[in-house]
CSV table of C-alpha atoms in Angstrom, one decimal:
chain,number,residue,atom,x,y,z
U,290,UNK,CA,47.7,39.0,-0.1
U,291,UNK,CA,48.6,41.9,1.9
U,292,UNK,CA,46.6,45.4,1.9
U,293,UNK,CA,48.9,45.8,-1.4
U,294,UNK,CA,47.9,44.1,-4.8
U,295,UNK,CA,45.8,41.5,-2.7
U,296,UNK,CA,43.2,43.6,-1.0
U,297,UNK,CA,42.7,46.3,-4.3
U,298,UNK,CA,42.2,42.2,-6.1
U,299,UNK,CA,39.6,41.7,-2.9
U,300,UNK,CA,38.2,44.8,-3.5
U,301,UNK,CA,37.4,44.5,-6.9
U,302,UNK,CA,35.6,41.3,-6.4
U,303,UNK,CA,33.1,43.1,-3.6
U,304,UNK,CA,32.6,45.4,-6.0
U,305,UNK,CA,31.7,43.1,-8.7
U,306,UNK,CA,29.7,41.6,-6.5
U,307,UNK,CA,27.1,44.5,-5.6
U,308,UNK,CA,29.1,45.7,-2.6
U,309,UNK,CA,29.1,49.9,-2.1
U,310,UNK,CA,31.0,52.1,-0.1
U,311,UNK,CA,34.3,49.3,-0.6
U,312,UNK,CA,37.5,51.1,0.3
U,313,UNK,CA,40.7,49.8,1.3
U,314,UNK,CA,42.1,50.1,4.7
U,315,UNK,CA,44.9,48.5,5.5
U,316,UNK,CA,48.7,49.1,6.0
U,317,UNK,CA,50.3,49.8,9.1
U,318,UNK,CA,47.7,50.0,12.2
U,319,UNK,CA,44.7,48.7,9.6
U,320,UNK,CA,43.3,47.9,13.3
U,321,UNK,CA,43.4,44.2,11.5
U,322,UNK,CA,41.4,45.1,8.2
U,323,UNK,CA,42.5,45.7,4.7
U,324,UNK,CA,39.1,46.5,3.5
U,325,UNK,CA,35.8,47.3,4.3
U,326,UNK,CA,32.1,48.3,2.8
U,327,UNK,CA,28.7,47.1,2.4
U,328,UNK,CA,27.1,44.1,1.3
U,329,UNK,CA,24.4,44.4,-1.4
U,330,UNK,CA,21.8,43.5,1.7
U,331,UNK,CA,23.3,46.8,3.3
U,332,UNK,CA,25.1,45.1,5.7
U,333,UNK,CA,28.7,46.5,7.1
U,334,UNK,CA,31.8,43.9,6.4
U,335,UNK,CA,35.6,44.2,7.3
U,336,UNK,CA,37.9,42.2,5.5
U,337,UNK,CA,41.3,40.7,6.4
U,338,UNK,CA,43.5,39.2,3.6
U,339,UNK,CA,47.0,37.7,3.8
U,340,UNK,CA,48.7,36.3,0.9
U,341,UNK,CA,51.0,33.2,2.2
U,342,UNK,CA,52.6,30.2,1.1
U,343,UNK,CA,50.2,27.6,-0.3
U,344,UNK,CA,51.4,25.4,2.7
U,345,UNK,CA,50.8,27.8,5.3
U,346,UNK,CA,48.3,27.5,7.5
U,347,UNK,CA,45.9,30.4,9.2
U,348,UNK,CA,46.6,30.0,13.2
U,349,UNK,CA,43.1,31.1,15.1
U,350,UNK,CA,44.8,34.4,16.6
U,351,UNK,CA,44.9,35.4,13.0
U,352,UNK,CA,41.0,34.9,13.7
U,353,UNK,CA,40.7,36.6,16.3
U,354,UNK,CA,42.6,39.9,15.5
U,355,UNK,CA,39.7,39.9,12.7
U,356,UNK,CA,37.3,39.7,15.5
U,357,UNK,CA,38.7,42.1,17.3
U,358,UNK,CA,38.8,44.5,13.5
U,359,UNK,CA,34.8,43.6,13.1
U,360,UNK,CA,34.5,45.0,16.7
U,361,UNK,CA,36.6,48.4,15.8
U,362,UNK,CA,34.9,48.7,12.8
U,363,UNK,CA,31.5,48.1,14.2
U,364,UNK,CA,30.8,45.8,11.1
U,365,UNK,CA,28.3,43.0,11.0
U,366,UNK,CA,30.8,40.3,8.7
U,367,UNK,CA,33.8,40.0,8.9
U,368,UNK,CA,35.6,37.8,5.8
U,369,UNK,CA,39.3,36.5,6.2
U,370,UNK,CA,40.6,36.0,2.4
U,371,UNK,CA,43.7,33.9,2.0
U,372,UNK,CA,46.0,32.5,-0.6
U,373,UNK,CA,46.9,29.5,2.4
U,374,UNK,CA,44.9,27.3,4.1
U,375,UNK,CA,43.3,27.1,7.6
U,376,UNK,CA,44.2,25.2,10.4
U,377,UNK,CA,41.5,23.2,12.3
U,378,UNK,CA,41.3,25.6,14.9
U,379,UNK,CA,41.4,28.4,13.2
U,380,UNK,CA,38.1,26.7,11.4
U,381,UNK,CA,36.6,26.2,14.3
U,382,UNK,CA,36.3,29.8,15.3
U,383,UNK,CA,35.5,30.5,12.3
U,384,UNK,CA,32.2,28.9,12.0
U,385,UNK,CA,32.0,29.2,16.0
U,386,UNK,CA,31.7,33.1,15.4
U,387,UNK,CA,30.2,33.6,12.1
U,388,UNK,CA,33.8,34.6,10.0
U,389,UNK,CA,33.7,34.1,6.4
U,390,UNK,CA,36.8,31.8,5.6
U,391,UNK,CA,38.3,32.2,2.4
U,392,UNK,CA,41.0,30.0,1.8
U,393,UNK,CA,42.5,29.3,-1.5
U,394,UNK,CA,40.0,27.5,-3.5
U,395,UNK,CA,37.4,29.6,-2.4
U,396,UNK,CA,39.4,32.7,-3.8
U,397,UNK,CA,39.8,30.4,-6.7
U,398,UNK,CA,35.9,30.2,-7.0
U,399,UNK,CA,34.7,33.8,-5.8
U,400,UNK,CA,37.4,35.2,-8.7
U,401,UNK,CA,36.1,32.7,-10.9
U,402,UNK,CA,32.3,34.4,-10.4
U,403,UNK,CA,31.2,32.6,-7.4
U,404,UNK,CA,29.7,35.7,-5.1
U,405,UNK,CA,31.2,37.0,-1.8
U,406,UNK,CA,28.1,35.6,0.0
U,407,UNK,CA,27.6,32.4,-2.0
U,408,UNK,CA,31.3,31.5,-0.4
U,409,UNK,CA,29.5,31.3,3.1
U,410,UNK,CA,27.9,28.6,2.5
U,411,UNK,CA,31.3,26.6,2.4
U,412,UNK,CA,33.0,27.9,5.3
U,413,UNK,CA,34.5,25.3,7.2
U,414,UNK,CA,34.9,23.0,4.7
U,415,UNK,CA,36.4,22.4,0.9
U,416,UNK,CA,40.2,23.0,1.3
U,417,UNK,CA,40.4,19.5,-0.1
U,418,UNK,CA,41.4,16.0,0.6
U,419,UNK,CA,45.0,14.5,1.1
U,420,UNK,CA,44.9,13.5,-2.8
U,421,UNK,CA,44.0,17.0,-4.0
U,422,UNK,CA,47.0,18.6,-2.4
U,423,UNK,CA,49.2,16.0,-3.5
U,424,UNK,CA,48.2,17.0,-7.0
U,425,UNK,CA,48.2,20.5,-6.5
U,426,UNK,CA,52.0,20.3,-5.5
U,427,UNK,CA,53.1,18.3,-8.2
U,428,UNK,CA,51.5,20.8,-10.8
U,429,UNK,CA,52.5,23.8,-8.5
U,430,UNK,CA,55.6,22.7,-7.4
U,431,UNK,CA,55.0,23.6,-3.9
């Protein structure tokens, strides 16, 4: 997920969701967002999303270029969407500064109706036990 196909898909959801002002960002110097807007509570969120390889992992200075975006953008959330996982660390900071994590079941769930917001409540957690990746390759193939 890329500020291609991937943030316009991101977008869409925000806007689904009640979010106004949404507009899409990103490219080269994005200043580390692909989109941004407001939440339906009015306030300001940046968005980073990176479509990778289902076994990748998100390293924590991925985290912190989005903390360094939600600083530039003087927004009051900043979300990380990705088609990957997180790494422990990267986790960590998460939670440790208030970034919404979205990692590939989440995606799964806010596309499937779950709201942006609703998806907070699960940061940190949910990208699923050693058995539920085993499964996922062997349908996947990856």
């Amino acid at each position: 997920m890329s500020s291609g196909g991937g943030a316009a898909t991101v977008a869409a959801l925000c806007w689904r969701d009640g979010c106004t002002g949404v507009r899409r960002v990103g490219g080269a110097n994005d200043n580390g967002a692909d989109v941004v807007g407001r939440l339906p509570d009015g306030r300001t969120m940046v968005i980073q999303c990176k479509r990778y390889a289902p076994t990748r992992t998100i390293a924590s200075r991925e985290m912190r270029d989005l903390v360094g975006a939600k600083v530039h953008f003087g927004a009051d959330l900043a979300v990380f969407v990705t088609t990957a996982w997180f790494s422990r660390p990267s986790e960590g900071f998460a939670v440790q500064h208030g970034i919404h994590a979205v990692h590939r079941d989440h995606l799964w769930l806010w596309n499937s109706g779950a709201s942006l917001l609703s998806l907070g409540e699960v940061t940190g957690g949910g990208q699923g036990d050693s058995r539920y990746r085993t499964r996922w390759r062997q349908a996947y193939g990856e």
